[in-house]
Coordinates of C-alpha atoms in Angstrom, one line a residue:
M1 CA -6.3 -39.8 71.7
E2 CA -9.8 -38.6 71.9
N3 CA -12.0 -40.8 74.1
M4 CA -15.0 -42.2 72.2
N5 CA -18.1 -43.5 73.9
P6 CA -19.3 -47.1 73.2
E7 CA -22.2 -45.9 71.0
S8 CA -19.9 -44.0 68.6
L9 CA -17.5 -46.9 68.4
L10 CA -20.4 -49.2 67.5
R11 CA -21.5 -46.9 64.6
K12 CA -18.0 -46.7 63.1
A13 CA -17.6 -50.5 63.4
Q14 CA -20.9 -50.9 61.6
A15 CA -20.0 -48.5 58.9
L16 CA -16.6 -50.3 58.4
G17 CA -18.4 -53.6 58.1
D18 CA -20.8 -52.2 55.5
D19 CA -17.8 -51.0 53.4
I20 CA -16.1 -54.4 53.7
K21 CA -19.3 -56.1 52.6
E22 CA -19.7 -53.7 49.6
M23 CA -16.1 -54.4 48.6
E24 CA -16.6 -58.1 48.9
S25 CA -19.7 -57.9 46.7
I26 CA -17.6 -56.6 43.8
D27 CA -16.6 -59.3 41.2
V28 CA -13.1 -58.1 40.6
L29 CA -12.2 -61.0 38.2
G30 CA -15.4 -60.6 36.2
A31 CA -14.8 -56.9 35.9
Y32 CA -11.3 -57.6 34.7
H33 CA -12.6 -60.0 32.0
Q34 CA -15.3 -57.6 31.0
A35 CA -12.8 -54.8 30.7
Q36 CA -10.5 -57.1 28.6
M37 CA -13.5 -58.0 26.3
K38 CA -14.3 -54.3 25.8
M39 CA -10.7 -53.5 25.0
K40 CA -10.6 -56.4 22.4
A41 CA -13.8 -55.3 20.9
N42 CA -12.6 -51.8 20.5
R43 CA -9.3 -53.1 19.0
R44 CA -11.3 -55.2 16.5
K45 CA -13.3 -52.2 15.5
Q46 CA -10.2 -50.2 15.0
V47 CA -8.5 -52.9 12.9
Y48 CA -11.7 -53.5 10.8
S49 CA -12.0 -49.8 10.2
L50 CA -8.3 -49.7 9.2
I51 CA -8.7 -52.7 6.9
M52 CA -11.7 -51.2 5.2
R53 CA -9.8 -48.0 4.6
Y54 CA -6.9 -49.9 3.0
A55 CA -9.4 -52.1 1.1
A56 CA -11.1 -49.1 -0.3
F57 CA -7.7 -47.7 -1.3
L58 CA -6.5 -51.0 -2.9
T59 CA -9.8 -51.9 -4.5
L60 CA -9.9 -48.9 -6.9
P61 CA -6.6 -49.7 -8.7
L62 CA -7.5 -53.4 -8.6
L63 CA -10.8 -52.7 -10.2
I64 CA -9.2 -50.4 -12.8
T65 CA -6.6 -53.1 -13.5
S66 CA -9.2 -55.8 -13.9
L67 CA -11.2 -53.6 -16.3
V68 CA -8.1 -52.9 -18.4
L69 CA -7.1 -56.5 -18.5
G70 CA -10.6 -57.5 -19.5
Y71 CA -10.8 -55.0 -22.2
L72 CA -7.4 -56.1 -23.6
Y73 CA -8.5 -59.7 -23.4
F74 CA -11.7 -59.1 -25.5
H75 CA -10.3 -56.3 -27.6
E76 CA -6.8 -57.0 -28.7
P77 CA -4.8 -53.8 -29.4
E78 CA -3.8 -53.2 -33.0
L79 CA 0.0 -53.1 -32.9
D80 CA 2.1 -51.6 -35.7
E81 CA 2.8 -54.3 -38.2
K82 CA 6.4 -55.1 -39.1
Y83 CA 7.2 -56.1 -42.7
A84 CA 10.1 -57.9 -44.4
E85 CA 11.1 -57.3 -47.9
V86 CA 13.2 -59.7 -50.1
T87 CA 14.6 -58.8 -53.5
A88 CA 16.3 -61.1 -55.9
A89 CA 19.0 -59.4 -57.9
T90 CA 18.6 -59.6 -61.7
G91 CA 20.0 -62.8 -63.0
S92 CA 19.5 -64.7 -59.7
V93 CA 16.9 -66.9 -58.1
I94 CA 16.1 -66.8 -54.3
H95 CA 14.5 -69.7 -52.4
Y96 CA 13.2 -69.1 -48.9
E97 CA 10.5 -69.8 -46.3
L98 CA 7.7 -67.4 -45.2
P99 CA 6.5 -67.2 -41.5
D100 CA 3.7 -69.7 -42.2
H101 CA 6.2 -72.2 -43.6
S102 CA 5.0 -71.6 -47.2
V103 CA 8.0 -71.7 -49.6
V104 CA 8.7 -69.1 -52.3
W105 CA 11.1 -69.0 -55.3
L106 CA 11.7 -65.4 -56.3
N107 CA 12.9 -64.7 -59.8
G108 CA 15.6 -62.2 -60.8
G109 CA 14.6 -58.5 -60.6
S110 CA 11.6 -59.4 -58.2
T111 CA 10.6 -58.1 -54.8
L112 CA 8.3 -59.7 -52.2
R113 CA 7.0 -57.8 -49.2
Y114 CA 5.2 -59.6 -46.4
P115 CA 4.4 -59.1 -42.6
T116 CA 6.8 -60.8 -40.2
V117 CA 3.7 -62.3 -38.5
F118 CA 0.7 -63.1 -40.5
H119 CA -2.8 -62.2 -39.4
K120 CA -5.2 -64.7 -37.8
E121 CA -7.7 -64.0 -40.7
N122 CA -5.4 -64.1 -43.7
R123 CA -1.9 -64.1 -45.1
N124 CA -1.1 -61.2 -47.4
V125 CA 2.0 -60.6 -49.5
T126 CA 2.8 -58.1 -52.2
L127 CA 4.8 -59.1 -55.3
K128 CA 6.7 -57.0 -57.9
G129 CA 8.1 -59.4 -60.5
E130 CA 7.8 -63.1 -60.6
A131 CA 7.5 -65.8 -57.9
Y132 CA 6.6 -69.4 -57.6
F133 CA 4.6 -70.3 -54.4
E134 CA 4.1 -73.5 -52.5
V135 CA 1.5 -72.4 -50.0
Q136 CA 0.9 -74.3 -46.8
A137 CA -2.7 -75.4 -46.6
D138 CA -4.8 -73.4 -44.1
H139 CA -8.5 -73.4 -44.8
K140 CA -9.2 -70.7 -42.2
R141 CA -6.6 -68.2 -43.5
P142 CA -6.5 -67.6 -47.3
F143 CA -3.1 -66.6 -48.8
Y144 CA -3.2 -63.5 -50.9
V145 CA -0.7 -62.4 -53.5
N146 CA -1.2 -58.7 -54.4
T147 CA 0.3 -57.0 -57.4
P148 CA 0.9 -53.3 -58.1
S149 CA -1.8 -53.2 -60.8
G150 CA -4.5 -54.2 -58.3
L151 CA -4.8 -57.8 -59.4
S152 CA -4.8 -60.4 -56.6
V153 CA -4.5 -64.1 -56.4
Y154 CA -5.8 -66.0 -53.3
V155 CA -5.5 -69.6 -52.4
Y156 CA -5.8 -71.8 -49.3
G157 CA -2.9 -74.1 -50.1
T158 CA -1.5 -75.0 -53.5
K159 CA 1.4 -74.5 -56.0
F160 CA 1.3 -71.7 -58.6
N161 CA 3.3 -69.0 -60.4
V162 CA 2.7 -65.3 -60.7
A163 CA 4.6 -63.0 -63.1
A164 CA 3.9 -59.3 -62.5
Y165 CA 6.8 -57.4 -63.7
E166 CA 6.0 -53.7 -63.9
D167 CA 7.5 -53.3 -67.4
D168 CA 5.4 -56.2 -68.8
S169 CA 2.1 -55.5 -70.5
N170 CA 0.5 -58.6 -68.9
I171 CA 0.2 -60.2 -65.5
E172 CA 0.3 -64.0 -65.7
T173 CA -0.9 -66.5 -63.2
V174 CA -0.3 -70.2 -63.8
L175 CA -1.6 -73.0 -61.6
E176 CA 0.4 -76.2 -61.2
K177 CA -1.6 -77.9 -58.4
G178 CA -4.8 -77.3 -56.4
K179 CA -7.0 -74.4 -57.1
V180 CA -6.5 -70.6 -57.2
N181 CA -8.9 -67.6 -57.5
V182 CA -7.8 -64.5 -59.4
I183 CA -9.4 -61.2 -58.4
A184 CA -9.4 -58.6 -61.1
P185 CA -8.5 -55.0 -60.2
D186 CA -12.2 -54.0 -60.4
R187 CA -12.6 -56.3 -57.2
S188 CA -15.8 -57.7 -58.6
T189 CA -14.5 -60.2 -61.2
I190 CA -13.2 -63.5 -59.8
I191 CA -11.9 -66.2 -62.1
Q192 CA -11.0 -69.7 -60.8
L193 CA -8.1 -71.7 -62.3
M194 CA -7.6 -75.4 -62.4
P195 CA -4.2 -77.2 -62.8
G196 CA -2.6 -76.6 -66.1
E197 CA -4.4 -73.3 -66.7
Q198 CA -3.0 -69.8 -67.2
L199 CA -4.7 -66.5 -66.7
L200 CA -3.4 -63.4 -68.6
Y201 CA -4.5 -59.9 -67.5
D202 CA -3.8 -57.2 -70.1
K203 CA -3.0 -54.0 -68.2
Q204 CA -4.0 -51.7 -71.0
S205 CA -7.3 -53.3 -72.2
K206 CA -8.2 -54.7 -68.7
K207 CA -9.1 -58.0 -70.4
L208 CA -8.7 -61.4 -68.8
I209 CA -7.8 -64.4 -71.0
K210 CA -7.7 -68.0 -69.7
N211 CA -5.6 -70.7 -71.6
K212 CA -4.2 -74.2 -71.2
V213 CA -0.4 -74.1 -71.0
D214 CA 2.6 -76.2 -70.5
V215 CA 3.1 -75.5 -66.8
Y216 CA 6.7 -76.8 -66.7
E217 CA 7.7 -74.3 -69.3
K218 CA 6.4 -71.5 -67.0
V219 CA 7.9 -72.7 -63.8
A220 CA 11.2 -74.3 -64.9
W221 CA 13.1 -71.0 -64.2
K222 CA 13.2 -71.9 -60.5
E223 CA 15.4 -74.8 -61.4
G224 CA 17.7 -72.6 -63.5
K225 CA 16.2 -73.7 -66.8
L226 CA 15.0 -71.6 -69.7
I227 CA 12.3 -73.4 -71.6
F228 CA 10.6 -71.9 -74.7
R229 CA 7.5 -73.4 -76.4
N230 CA 6.4 -71.5 -79.5
A231 CA 8.0 -68.3 -78.1
S232 CA 8.6 -65.2 -80.2
L233 CA 12.0 -63.5 -80.3
N234 CA 10.5 -60.6 -78.3
D235 CA 9.6 -62.9 -75.5
I236 CA 12.8 -64.8 -75.7
F237 CA 15.0 -61.7 -75.5
K238 CA 13.0 -60.3 -72.6
R239 CA 13.5 -63.4 -70.6
L240 CA 17.2 -63.7 -71.6
S241 CA 17.7 -60.1 -70.4
R242 CA 16.4 -60.9 -66.9
H243 CA 18.2 -64.2 -66.7
F244 CA 21.6 -62.9 -67.7
N245 CA 21.2 -59.4 -66.2
V246 CA 21.9 -57.6 -69.4
D247 CA 20.0 -55.0 -71.5
I248 CA 19.0 -56.6 -74.8
Q249 CA 17.8 -54.2 -77.5
F250 CA 16.0 -56.1 -80.3
N251 CA 15.5 -54.4 -83.7
N252 CA 13.3 -56.4 -86.1
K253 CA 14.4 -54.8 -89.4
S254 CA 12.9 -57.5 -91.5
G255 CA 9.4 -57.5 -90.0
K256 CA 9.4 -61.3 -90.0
E257 CA 8.0 -63.3 -87.1
Y258 CA 9.8 -66.4 -85.7
K259 CA 8.7 -68.9 -83.1
Y260 CA 11.1 -71.1 -81.2
R261 CA 11.0 -74.3 -79.2
A262 CA 14.1 -74.8 -77.1
T263 CA 15.4 -75.7 -73.6
F264 CA 18.6 -74.1 -72.1
R265 CA 20.2 -74.8 -68.8
N266 CA 23.9 -74.1 -68.6
E267 CA 24.4 -72.4 -72.0
T268 CA 26.0 -68.9 -72.1
L269 CA 24.2 -66.0 -73.7
P270 CA 26.5 -66.1 -76.8
Q271 CA 25.8 -69.8 -77.2
I272 CA 22.0 -69.1 -77.1
L273 CA 22.3 -66.3 -79.6
D274 CA 24.3 -68.6 -81.9
Y275 CA 21.5 -71.2 -81.6
L276 CA 18.8 -68.6 -82.5
A277 CA 20.9 -67.4 -85.5
K278 CA 20.8 -70.8 -87.1
S279 CA 17.2 -70.2 -88.2
A280 CA 17.1 -66.4 -88.5
A281 CA 19.4 -63.7 -89.9
L282 CA 20.5 -62.4 -86.6
K283 CA 23.5 -60.1 -85.9
W284 CA 24.5 -58.6 -82.6
K285 CA 27.1 -56.4 -81.0
T286 CA 27.9 -55.9 -77.3
E287 CA 28.4 -52.6 -75.5
E288 CA 30.2 -53.1 -72.2
A289 CA 29.0 -51.6 -68.9
V290 CA 30.1 -47.9 -68.4
Q291 CA 30.8 -46.2 -65.1
Q292 CA 28.5 -43.3 -64.5
A293 CA 29.0 -40.0 -62.6
D294 CA 27.6 -41.5 -59.4
D295 CA 30.1 -44.4 -59.6
T296 CA 27.4 -46.9 -60.6
F297 CA 27.7 -48.9 -63.7
T298 CA 25.2 -49.3 -66.5
K299 CA 24.1 -52.8 -67.6
K300 CA 26.0 -54.5 -70.3
R301 CA 24.0 -53.9 -73.5
I302 CA 23.5 -56.2 -76.4
I303 CA 22.0 -54.9 -79.6
V304 CA 20.4 -57.6 -81.8
D305 CA 19.3 -56.9 -85.4
L306 CA 17.0 -59.2 -87.4
Y307 CA 17.5 -58.8 -91.2

């Protein structure tokens, strides 16, 4: 080992003491905590940055979804409407309930078309033939009965009858209870009916005629009754044809006019013809139904002659 003089040893000892003092002056625990805080701060920055990136990624679809839902809420989409159609076979009467709980009697040979869900603003149905309506009152949603000729009837809640057969020359509206408004095909003429009134619309002349009538005579068909008050043979045979599902051909060879007052409920067609023949020279013959080439059958046909 190299010999060192006292002076050299003293300098080394002094240098070693200075190094120890410098080491002792370092706050190791504080430095450790400071390093930990820096690491946590850096980690928070990284997490915040990551969250912001995810938030930006998620916010766009969320914003789009919110906008779509808001639009749908304030602008309801117009969905395709679904309709139901009910037809009463000739010679029958159908009784059923509409979606708004209004009740309808549909006469033979008639068809009613209506949406399976009524609009919030109105209730529209289309009638071909004859029907009696008991409409549930709803003052915010008028109930419209539309006919092929363009004539419409609208109410808010009442009882009335509409006869709009396509082979009839007239469309007839009769009010039993409440109030109805009849809109002519020109859409500018509106006539209001009161209970006991009838409105006839002539399809050819376009004229509207309002009369007082016996309402029960006009609506008794829904109970299976045939009521005639001062009715002509033409009118009687037309109604009998629908009621019994037969084809009645009436030939007035005498040119005379007869008016009848009668009520029938369970009588057969021959019995009714016998009754009519008591006051007029009527003779008739029956042609049975015939099978056609397409396997369908013709209606039974009754030819009535007035002499």
